[in-house]
JSON list of C-alpha atoms and ligand atoms in Angstrom, two decimals:
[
{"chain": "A", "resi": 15, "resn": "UNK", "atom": "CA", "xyz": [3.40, -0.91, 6.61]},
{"chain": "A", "resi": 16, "resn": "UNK", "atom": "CA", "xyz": [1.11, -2.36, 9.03]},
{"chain": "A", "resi": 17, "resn": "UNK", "atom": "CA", "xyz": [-1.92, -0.10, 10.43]},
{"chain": "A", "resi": 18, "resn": "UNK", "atom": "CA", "xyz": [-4.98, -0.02, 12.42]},
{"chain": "A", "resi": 19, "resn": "UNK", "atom": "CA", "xyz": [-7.26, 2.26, 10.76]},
{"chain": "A", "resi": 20, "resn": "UNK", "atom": "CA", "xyz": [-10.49, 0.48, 11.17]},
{"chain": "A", "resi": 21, "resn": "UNK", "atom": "CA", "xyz": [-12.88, -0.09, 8.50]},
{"chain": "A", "resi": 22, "resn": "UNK", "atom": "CA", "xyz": [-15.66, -2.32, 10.00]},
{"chain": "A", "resi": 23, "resn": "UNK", "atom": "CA", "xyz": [-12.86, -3.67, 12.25]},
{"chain": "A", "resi": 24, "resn": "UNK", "atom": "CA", "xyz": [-10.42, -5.24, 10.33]},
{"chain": "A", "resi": 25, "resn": "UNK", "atom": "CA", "xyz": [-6.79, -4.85, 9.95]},
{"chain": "A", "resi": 26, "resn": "UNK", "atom": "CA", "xyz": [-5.86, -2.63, 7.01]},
{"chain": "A", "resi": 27, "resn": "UNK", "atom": "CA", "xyz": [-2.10, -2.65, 5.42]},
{"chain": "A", "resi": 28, "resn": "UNK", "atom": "CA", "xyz": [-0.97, 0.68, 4.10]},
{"chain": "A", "resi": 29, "resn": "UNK", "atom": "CA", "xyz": [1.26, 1.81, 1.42]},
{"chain": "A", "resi": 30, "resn": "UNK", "atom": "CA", "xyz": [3.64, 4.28, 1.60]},
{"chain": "A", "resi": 31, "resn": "UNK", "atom": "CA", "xyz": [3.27, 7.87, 2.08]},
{"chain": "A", "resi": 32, "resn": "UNK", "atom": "CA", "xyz": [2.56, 10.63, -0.18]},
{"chain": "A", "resi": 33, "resn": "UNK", "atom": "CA", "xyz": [5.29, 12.76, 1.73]},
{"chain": "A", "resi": 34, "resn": "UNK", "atom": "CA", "xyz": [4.68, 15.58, -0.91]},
{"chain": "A", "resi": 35, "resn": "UNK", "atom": "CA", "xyz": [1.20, 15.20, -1.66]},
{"chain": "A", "resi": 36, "resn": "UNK", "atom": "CA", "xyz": [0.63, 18.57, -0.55]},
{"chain": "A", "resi": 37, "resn": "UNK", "atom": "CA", "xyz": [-3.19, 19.84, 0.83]},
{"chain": "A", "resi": 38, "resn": "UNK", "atom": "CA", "xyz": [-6.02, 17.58, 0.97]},
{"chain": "A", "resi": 39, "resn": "UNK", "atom": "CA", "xyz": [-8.54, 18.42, -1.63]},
{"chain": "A", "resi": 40, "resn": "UNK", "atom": "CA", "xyz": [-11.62, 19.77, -0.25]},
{"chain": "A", "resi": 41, "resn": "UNK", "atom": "CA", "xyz": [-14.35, 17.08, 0.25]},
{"chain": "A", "resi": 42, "resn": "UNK", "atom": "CA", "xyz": [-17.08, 16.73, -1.60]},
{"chain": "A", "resi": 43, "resn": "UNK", "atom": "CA", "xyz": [-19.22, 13.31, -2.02]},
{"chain": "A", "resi": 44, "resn": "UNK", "atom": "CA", "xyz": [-22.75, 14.89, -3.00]},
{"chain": "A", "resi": 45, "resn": "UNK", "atom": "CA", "xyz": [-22.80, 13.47, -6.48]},
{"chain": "A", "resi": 46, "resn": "UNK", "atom": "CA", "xyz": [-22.03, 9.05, -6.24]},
{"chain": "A", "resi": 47, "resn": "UNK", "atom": "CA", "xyz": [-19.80, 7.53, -8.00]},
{"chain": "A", "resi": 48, "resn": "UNK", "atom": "CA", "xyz": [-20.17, 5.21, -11.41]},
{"chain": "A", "resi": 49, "resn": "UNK", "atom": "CA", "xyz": [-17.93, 3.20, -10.72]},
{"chain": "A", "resi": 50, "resn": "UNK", "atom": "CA", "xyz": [-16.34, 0.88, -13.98]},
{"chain": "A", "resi": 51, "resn": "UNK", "atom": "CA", "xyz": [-14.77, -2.70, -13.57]},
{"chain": "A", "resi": 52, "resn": "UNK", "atom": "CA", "xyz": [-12.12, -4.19, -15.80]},
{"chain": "A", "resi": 53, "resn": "UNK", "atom": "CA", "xyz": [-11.28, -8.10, -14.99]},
{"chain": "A", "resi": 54, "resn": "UNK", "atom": "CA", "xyz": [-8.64, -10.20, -16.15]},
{"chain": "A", "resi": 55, "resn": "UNK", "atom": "CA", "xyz": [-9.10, -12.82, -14.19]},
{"chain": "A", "resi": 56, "resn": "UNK", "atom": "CA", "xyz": [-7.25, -12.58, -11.59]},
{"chain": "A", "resi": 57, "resn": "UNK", "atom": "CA", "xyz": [-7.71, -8.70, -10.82]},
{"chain": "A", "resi": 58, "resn": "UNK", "atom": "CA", "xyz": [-10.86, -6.49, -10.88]},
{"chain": "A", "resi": 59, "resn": "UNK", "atom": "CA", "xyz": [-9.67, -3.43, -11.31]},
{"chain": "A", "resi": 60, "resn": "UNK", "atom": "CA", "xyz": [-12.49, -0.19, -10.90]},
{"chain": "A", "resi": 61, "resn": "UNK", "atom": "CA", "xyz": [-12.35, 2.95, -12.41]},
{"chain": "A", "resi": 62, "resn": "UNK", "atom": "CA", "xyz": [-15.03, 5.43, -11.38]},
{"chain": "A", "resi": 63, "resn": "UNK", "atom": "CA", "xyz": [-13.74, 8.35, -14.27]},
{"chain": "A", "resi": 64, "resn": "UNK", "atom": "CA", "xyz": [-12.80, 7.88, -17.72]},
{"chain": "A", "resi": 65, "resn": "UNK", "atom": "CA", "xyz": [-9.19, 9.76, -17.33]},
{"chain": "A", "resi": 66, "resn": "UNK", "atom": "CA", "xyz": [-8.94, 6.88, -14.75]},
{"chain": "A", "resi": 67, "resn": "UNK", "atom": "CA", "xyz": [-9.74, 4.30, -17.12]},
{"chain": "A", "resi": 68, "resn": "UNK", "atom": "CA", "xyz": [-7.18, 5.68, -19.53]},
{"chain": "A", "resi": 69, "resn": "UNK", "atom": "CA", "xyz": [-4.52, 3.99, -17.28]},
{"chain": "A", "resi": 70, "resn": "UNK", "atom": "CA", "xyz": [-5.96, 0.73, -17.21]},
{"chain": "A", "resi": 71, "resn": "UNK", "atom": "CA", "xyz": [-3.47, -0.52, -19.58]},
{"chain": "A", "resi": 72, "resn": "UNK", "atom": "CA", "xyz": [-0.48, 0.17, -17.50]},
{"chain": "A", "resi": 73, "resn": "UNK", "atom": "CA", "xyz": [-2.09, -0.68, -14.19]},
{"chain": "A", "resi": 74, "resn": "UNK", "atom": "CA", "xyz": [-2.98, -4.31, -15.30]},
{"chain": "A", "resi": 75, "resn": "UNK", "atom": "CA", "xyz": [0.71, -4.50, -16.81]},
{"chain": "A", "resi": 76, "resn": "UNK", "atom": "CA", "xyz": [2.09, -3.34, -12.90]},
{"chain": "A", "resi": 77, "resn": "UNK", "atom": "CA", "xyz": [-0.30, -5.81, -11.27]},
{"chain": "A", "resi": 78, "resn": "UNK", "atom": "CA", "xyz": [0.91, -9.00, -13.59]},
{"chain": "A", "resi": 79, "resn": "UNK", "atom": "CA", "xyz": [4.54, -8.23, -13.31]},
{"chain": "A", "resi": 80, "resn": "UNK", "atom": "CA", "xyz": [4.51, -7.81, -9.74]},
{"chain": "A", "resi": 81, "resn": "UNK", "atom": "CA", "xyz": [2.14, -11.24, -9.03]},
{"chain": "A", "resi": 82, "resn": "UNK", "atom": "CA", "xyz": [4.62, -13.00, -11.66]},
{"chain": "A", "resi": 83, "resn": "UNK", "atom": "CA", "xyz": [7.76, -11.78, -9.48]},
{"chain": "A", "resi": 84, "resn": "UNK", "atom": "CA", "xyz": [6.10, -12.41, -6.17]},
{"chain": "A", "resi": 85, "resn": "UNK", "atom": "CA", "xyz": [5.13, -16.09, -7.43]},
{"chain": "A", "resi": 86, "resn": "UNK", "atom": "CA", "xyz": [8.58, -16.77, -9.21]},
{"chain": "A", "resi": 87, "resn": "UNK", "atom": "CA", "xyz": [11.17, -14.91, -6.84]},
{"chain": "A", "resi": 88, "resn": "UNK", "atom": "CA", "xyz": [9.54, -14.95, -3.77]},
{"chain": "A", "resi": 89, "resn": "UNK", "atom": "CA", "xyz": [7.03, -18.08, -3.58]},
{"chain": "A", "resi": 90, "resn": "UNK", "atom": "CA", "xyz": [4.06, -16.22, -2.66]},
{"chain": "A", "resi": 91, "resn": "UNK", "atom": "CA", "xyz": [0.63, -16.53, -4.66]},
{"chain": "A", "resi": 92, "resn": "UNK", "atom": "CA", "xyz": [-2.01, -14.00, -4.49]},
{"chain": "A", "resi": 93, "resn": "UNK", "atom": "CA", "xyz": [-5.50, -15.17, -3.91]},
{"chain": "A", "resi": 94, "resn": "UNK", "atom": "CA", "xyz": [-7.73, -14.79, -6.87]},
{"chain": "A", "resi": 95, "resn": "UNK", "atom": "CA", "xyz": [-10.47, -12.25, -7.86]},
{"chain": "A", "resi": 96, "resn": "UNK", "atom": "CA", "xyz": [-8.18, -8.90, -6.39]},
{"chain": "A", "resi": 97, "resn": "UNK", "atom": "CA", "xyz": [-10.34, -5.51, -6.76]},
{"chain": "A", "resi": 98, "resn": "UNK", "atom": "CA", "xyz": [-8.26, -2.48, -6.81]},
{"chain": "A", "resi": 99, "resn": "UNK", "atom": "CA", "xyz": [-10.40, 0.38, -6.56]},
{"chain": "A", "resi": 100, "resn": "UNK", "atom": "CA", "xyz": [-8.88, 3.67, -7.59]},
{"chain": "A", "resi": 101, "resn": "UNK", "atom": "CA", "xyz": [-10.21, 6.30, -6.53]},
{"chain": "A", "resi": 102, "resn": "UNK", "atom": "CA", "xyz": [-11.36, 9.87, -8.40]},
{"chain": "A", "resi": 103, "resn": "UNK", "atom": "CA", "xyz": [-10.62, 11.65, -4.88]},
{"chain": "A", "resi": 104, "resn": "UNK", "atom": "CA", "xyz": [-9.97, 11.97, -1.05]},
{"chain": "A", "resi": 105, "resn": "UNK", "atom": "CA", "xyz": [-13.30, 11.86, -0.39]},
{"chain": "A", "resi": 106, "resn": "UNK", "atom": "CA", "xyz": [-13.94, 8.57, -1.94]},
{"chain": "A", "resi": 107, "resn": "UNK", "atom": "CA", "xyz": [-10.76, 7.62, -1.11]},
{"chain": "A", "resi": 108, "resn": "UNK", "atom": "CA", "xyz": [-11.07, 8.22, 2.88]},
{"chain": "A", "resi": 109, "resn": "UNK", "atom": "CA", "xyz": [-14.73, 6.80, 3.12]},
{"chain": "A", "resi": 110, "resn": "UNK", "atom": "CA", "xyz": [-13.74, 3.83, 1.81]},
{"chain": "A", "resi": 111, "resn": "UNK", "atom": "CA", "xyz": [-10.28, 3.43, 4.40]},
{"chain": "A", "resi": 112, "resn": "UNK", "atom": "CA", "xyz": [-10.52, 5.98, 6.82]},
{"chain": "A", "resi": 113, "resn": "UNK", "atom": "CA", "xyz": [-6.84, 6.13, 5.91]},
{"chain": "A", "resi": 114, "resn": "UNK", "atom": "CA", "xyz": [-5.55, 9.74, 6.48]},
{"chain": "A", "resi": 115, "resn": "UNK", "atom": "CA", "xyz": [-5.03, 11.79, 2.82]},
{"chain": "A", "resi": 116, "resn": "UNK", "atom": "CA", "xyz": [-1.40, 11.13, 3.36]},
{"chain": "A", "resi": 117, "resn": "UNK", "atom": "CA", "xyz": [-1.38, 7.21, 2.69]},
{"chain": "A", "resi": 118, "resn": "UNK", "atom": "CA", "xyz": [-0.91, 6.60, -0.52]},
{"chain": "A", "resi": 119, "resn": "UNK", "atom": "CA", "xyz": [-2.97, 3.02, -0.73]},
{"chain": "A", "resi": 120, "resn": "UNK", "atom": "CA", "xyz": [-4.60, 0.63, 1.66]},
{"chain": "A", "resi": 121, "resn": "UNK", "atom": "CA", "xyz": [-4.94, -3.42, 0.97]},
{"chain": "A", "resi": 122, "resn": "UNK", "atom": "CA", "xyz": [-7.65, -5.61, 2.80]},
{"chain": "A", "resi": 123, "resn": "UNK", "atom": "CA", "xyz": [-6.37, -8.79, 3.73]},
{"chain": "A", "resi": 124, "resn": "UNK", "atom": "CA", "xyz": [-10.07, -10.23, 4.47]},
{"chain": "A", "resi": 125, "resn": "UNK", "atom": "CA", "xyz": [-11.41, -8.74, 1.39]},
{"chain": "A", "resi": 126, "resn": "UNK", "atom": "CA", "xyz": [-8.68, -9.09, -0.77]},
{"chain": "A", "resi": 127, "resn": "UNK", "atom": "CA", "xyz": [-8.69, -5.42, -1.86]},
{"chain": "A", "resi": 128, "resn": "UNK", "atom": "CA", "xyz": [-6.92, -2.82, -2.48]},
{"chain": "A", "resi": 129, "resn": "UNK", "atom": "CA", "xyz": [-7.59, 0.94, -2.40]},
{"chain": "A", "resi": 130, "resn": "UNK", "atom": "CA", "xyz": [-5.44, 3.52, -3.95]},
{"chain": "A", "resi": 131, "resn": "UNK", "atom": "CA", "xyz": [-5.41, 7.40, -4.10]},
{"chain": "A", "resi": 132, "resn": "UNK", "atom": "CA", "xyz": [-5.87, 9.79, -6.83]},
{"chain": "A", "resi": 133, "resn": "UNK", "atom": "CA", "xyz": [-3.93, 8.07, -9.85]},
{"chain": "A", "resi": 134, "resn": "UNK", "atom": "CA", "xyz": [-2.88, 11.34, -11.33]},
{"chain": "A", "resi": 135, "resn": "UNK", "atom": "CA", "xyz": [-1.29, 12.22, -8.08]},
{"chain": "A", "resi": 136, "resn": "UNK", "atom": "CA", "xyz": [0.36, 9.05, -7.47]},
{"chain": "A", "resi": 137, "resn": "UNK", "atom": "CA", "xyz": [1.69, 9.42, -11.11]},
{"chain": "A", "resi": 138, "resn": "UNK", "atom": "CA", "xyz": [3.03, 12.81, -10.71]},
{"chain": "A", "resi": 139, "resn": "UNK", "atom": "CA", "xyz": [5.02, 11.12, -7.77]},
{"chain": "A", "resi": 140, "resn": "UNK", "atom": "CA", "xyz": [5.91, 8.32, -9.50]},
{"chain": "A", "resi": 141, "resn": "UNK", "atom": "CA", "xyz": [4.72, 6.41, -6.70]},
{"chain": "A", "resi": 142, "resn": "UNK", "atom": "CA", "xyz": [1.89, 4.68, -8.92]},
{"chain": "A", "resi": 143, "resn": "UNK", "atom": "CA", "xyz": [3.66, 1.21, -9.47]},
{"chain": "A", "resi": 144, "resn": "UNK", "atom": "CA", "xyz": [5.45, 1.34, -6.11]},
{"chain": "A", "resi": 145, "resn": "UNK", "atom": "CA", "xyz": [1.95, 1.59, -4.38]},
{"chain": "A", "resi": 146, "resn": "UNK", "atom": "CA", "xyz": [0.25, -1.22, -6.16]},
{"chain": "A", "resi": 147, "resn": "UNK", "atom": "CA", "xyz": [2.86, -3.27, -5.53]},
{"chain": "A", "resi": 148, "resn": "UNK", "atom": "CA", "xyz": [3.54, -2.40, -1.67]},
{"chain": "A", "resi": 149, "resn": "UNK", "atom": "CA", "xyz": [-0.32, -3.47, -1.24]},
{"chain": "A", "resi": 150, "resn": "UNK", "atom": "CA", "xyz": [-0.22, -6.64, -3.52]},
{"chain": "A", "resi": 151, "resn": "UNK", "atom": "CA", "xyz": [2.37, -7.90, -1.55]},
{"chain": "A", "resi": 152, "resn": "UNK", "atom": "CA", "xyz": [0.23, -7.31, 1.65]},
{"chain": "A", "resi": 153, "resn": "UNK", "atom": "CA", "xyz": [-2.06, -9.97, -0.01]},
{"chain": "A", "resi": 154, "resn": "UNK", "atom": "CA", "xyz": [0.53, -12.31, -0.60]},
{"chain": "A", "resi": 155, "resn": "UNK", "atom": "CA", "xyz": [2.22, -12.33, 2.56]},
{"chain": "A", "resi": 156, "resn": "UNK", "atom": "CA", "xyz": [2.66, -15.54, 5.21]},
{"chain": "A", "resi": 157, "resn": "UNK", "atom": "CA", "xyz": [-0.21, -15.05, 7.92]},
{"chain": "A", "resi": 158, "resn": "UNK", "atom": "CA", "xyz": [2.38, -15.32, 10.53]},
{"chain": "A", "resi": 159, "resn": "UNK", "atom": "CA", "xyz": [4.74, -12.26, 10.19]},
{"chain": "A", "resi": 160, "resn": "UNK", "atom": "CA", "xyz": [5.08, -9.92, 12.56]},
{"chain": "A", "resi": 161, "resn": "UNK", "atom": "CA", "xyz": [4.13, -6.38, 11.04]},
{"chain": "A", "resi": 162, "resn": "UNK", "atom": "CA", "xyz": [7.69, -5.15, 10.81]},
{"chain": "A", "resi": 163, "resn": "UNK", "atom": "CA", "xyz": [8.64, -8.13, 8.90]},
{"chain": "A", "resi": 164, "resn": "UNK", "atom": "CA", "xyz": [5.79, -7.65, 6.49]},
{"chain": "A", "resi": 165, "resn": "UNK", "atom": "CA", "xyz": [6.05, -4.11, 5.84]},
{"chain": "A", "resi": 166, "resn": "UNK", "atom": "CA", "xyz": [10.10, -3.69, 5.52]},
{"chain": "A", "resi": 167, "resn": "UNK", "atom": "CA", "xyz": [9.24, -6.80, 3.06]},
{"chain": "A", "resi": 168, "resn": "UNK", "atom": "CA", "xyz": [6.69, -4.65, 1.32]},
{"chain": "A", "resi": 169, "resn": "UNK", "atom": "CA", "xyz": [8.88, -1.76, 0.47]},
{"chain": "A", "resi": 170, "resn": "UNK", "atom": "CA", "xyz": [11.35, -3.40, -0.41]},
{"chain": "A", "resi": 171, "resn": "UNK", "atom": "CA", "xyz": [9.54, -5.61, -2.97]},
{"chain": "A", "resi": 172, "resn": "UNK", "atom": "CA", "xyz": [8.01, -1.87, -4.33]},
{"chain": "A", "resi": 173, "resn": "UNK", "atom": "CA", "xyz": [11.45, -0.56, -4.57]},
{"chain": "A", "resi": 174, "resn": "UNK", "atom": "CA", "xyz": [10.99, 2.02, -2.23]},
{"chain": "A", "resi": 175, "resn": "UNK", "atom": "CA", "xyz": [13.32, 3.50, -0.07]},
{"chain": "A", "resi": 176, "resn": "UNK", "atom": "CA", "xyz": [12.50, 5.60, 3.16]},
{"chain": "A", "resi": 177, "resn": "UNK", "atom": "CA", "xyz": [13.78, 9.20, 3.60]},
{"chain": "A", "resi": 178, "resn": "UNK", "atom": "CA", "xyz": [13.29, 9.24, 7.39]},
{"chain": "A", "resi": 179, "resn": "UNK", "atom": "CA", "xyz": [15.11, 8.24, 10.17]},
{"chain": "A", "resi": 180, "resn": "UNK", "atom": "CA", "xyz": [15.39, 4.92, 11.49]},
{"chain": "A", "resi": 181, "resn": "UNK", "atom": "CA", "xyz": [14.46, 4.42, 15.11]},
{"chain": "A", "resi": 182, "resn": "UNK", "atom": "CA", "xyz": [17.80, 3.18, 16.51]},
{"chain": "A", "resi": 183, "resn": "UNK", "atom": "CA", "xyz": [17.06, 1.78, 19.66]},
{"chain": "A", "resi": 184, "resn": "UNK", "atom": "CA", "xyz": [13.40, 0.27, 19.61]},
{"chain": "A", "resi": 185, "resn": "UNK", "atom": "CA", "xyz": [12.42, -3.59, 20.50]},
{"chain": "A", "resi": 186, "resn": "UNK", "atom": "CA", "xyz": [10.30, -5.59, 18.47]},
{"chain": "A", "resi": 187, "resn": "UNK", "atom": "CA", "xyz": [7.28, -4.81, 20.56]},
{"chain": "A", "resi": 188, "resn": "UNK", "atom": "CA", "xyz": [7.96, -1.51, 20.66]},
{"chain": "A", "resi": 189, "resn": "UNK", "atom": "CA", "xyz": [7.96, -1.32, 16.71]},
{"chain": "A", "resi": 190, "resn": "UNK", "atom": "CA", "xyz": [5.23, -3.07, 16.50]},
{"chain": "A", "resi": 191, "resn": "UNK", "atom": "CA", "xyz": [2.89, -0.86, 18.50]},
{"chain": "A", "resi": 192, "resn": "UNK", "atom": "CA", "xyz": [4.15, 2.02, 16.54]},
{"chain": "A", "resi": 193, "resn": "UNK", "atom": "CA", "xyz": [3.24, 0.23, 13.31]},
{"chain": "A", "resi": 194, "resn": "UNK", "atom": "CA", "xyz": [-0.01, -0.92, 14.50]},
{"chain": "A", "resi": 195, "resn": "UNK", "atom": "CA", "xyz": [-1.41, 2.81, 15.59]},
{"chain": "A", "resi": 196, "resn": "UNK", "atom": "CA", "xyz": [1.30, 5.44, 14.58]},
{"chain": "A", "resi": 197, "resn": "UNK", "atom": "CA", "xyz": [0.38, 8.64, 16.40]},
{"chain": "A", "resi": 198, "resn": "UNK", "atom": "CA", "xyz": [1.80, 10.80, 13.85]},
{"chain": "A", "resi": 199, "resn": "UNK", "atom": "CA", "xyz": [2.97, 10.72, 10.39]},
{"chain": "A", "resi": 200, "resn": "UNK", "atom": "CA", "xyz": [6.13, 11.38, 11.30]},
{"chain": "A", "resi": 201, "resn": "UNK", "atom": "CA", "xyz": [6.23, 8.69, 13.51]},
{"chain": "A", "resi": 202, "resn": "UNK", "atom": "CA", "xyz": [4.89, 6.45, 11.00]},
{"chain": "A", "resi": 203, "resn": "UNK", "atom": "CA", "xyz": [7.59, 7.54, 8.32]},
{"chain": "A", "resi": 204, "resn": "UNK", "atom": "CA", "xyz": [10.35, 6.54, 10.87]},
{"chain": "A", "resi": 205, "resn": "UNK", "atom": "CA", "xyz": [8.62, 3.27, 12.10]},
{"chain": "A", "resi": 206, "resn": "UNK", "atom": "CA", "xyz": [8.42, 2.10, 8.42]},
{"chain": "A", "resi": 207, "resn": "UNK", "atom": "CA", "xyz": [11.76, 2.86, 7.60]},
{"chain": "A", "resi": 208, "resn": "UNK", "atom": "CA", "xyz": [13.17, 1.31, 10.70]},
{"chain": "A", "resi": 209, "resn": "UNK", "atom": "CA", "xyz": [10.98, -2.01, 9.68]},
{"chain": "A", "resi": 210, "resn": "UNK", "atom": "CA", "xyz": [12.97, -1.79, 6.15]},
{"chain": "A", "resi": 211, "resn": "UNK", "atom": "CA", "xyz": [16.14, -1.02, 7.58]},
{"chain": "A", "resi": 212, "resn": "UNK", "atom": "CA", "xyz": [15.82, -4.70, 9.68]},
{"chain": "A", "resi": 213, "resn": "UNK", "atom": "CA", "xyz": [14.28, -6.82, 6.76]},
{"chain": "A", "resi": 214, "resn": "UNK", "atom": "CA", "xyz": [17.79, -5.20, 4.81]},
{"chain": "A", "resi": 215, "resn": "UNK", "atom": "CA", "xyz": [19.86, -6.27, 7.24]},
{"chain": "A", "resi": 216, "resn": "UNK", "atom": "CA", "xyz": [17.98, -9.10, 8.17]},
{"chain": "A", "resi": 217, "resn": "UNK", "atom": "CA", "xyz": [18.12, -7.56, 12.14]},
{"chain": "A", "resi": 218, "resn": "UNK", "atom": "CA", "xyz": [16.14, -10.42, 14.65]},
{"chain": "A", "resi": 219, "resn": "UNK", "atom": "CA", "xyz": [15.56, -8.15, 17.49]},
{"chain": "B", "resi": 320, "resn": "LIG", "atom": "ZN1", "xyz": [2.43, -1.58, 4.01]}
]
């Protein structure tokens, strides 16, 4: 999905939602953050707690799959030198977005980044892969889509698929606008899975 919560201005891409994620965790940024980077060469991947780091293994293993399938099934290359920052909370987590606590990740087209919430969370959820790959194929996509194209495209490459409603009767515009500032996160569950629901059908409003 396609938003417009700014950081420094620039357009920010946003994974799915943590429909269950339950309470925001209390903020609490007093003490900064060490933050560890792992590289492979094509992704930077930083760690800023050692339970964090303890998933490295798996998270590199989601991040070459998915730019292997996105190169050999889809023709789309990700830029080189990707960080993924994974955050150790909300705190972190929302001063670095300004996402609200219920998006699971964030990707930075300009900066080639991506930002993702509490790992153990998205875990629990099983949302973990499905995130990282929703936001890798943010990188990856054609300059030129319109933002229902590119985040129906998104999901669908993560595997996920939405619980809420489809708008029925929206035009493109219409969609789009909802996309680009959703006033609610209900309105931003529907709008994404009305996006998916015309990339599946391959709808041209
Ligand atoms: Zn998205």
């Amino acid at each position: 999905m396609s938003s417009s919560f700014a950081r420094a201005g620039r357009v920010l891409l946003l994974a799915g939602l943590l429909v269950s994620l339950g309470t925001p965790s209390r903020v609490h940024a007093e003490v900064p953050l060490v933050w560890s980077r792992a590289q492979d060469g094509t992704f930077s991947v930083l760690t800023a707690s050692p339970g964090d780091a303890s998933h490295l293994y798996q998270i590199f293993e989601i991040l070459q799959r998915a730019r292997r399938e996105l190169s050999d099934r889809w023709q789309l290359e990700l830029p080189m030198g990707i960080a993924v920052l994974i955050h150790p909370d909300l705190a972190s987590y929302t001063a670095s977005t300004a996402a609200p606590w219920y998006v699971a990740g964030v990707a930075d087209r300009a900066e080639e980044q991506i930002d993702i919430q509490r790992i153990r969370i998205l875990i629990e959820r099983n949302t973990l892969e499905k995130t990282l790959r929703h936001e890798l194929f943010h990188l990856a996509q054609p300059d030129d889509w319109p933002r229902w194209r590119a985040e129906g495209s998104a999901m669908r490459f993560a595997g996920e698929i939405p619980s809420a409603a489809p708008y029925l009767q929206l035009t493109e515009a219409e969609l789009e606008a909802m996309l680009a500032a959703p006033s609610s996160r209900d309105q931003l569950a529907r709008a994404n899975a009305t996006a998916y629901w015309w990339v599946v059908r391959e709808r041209v409003p």
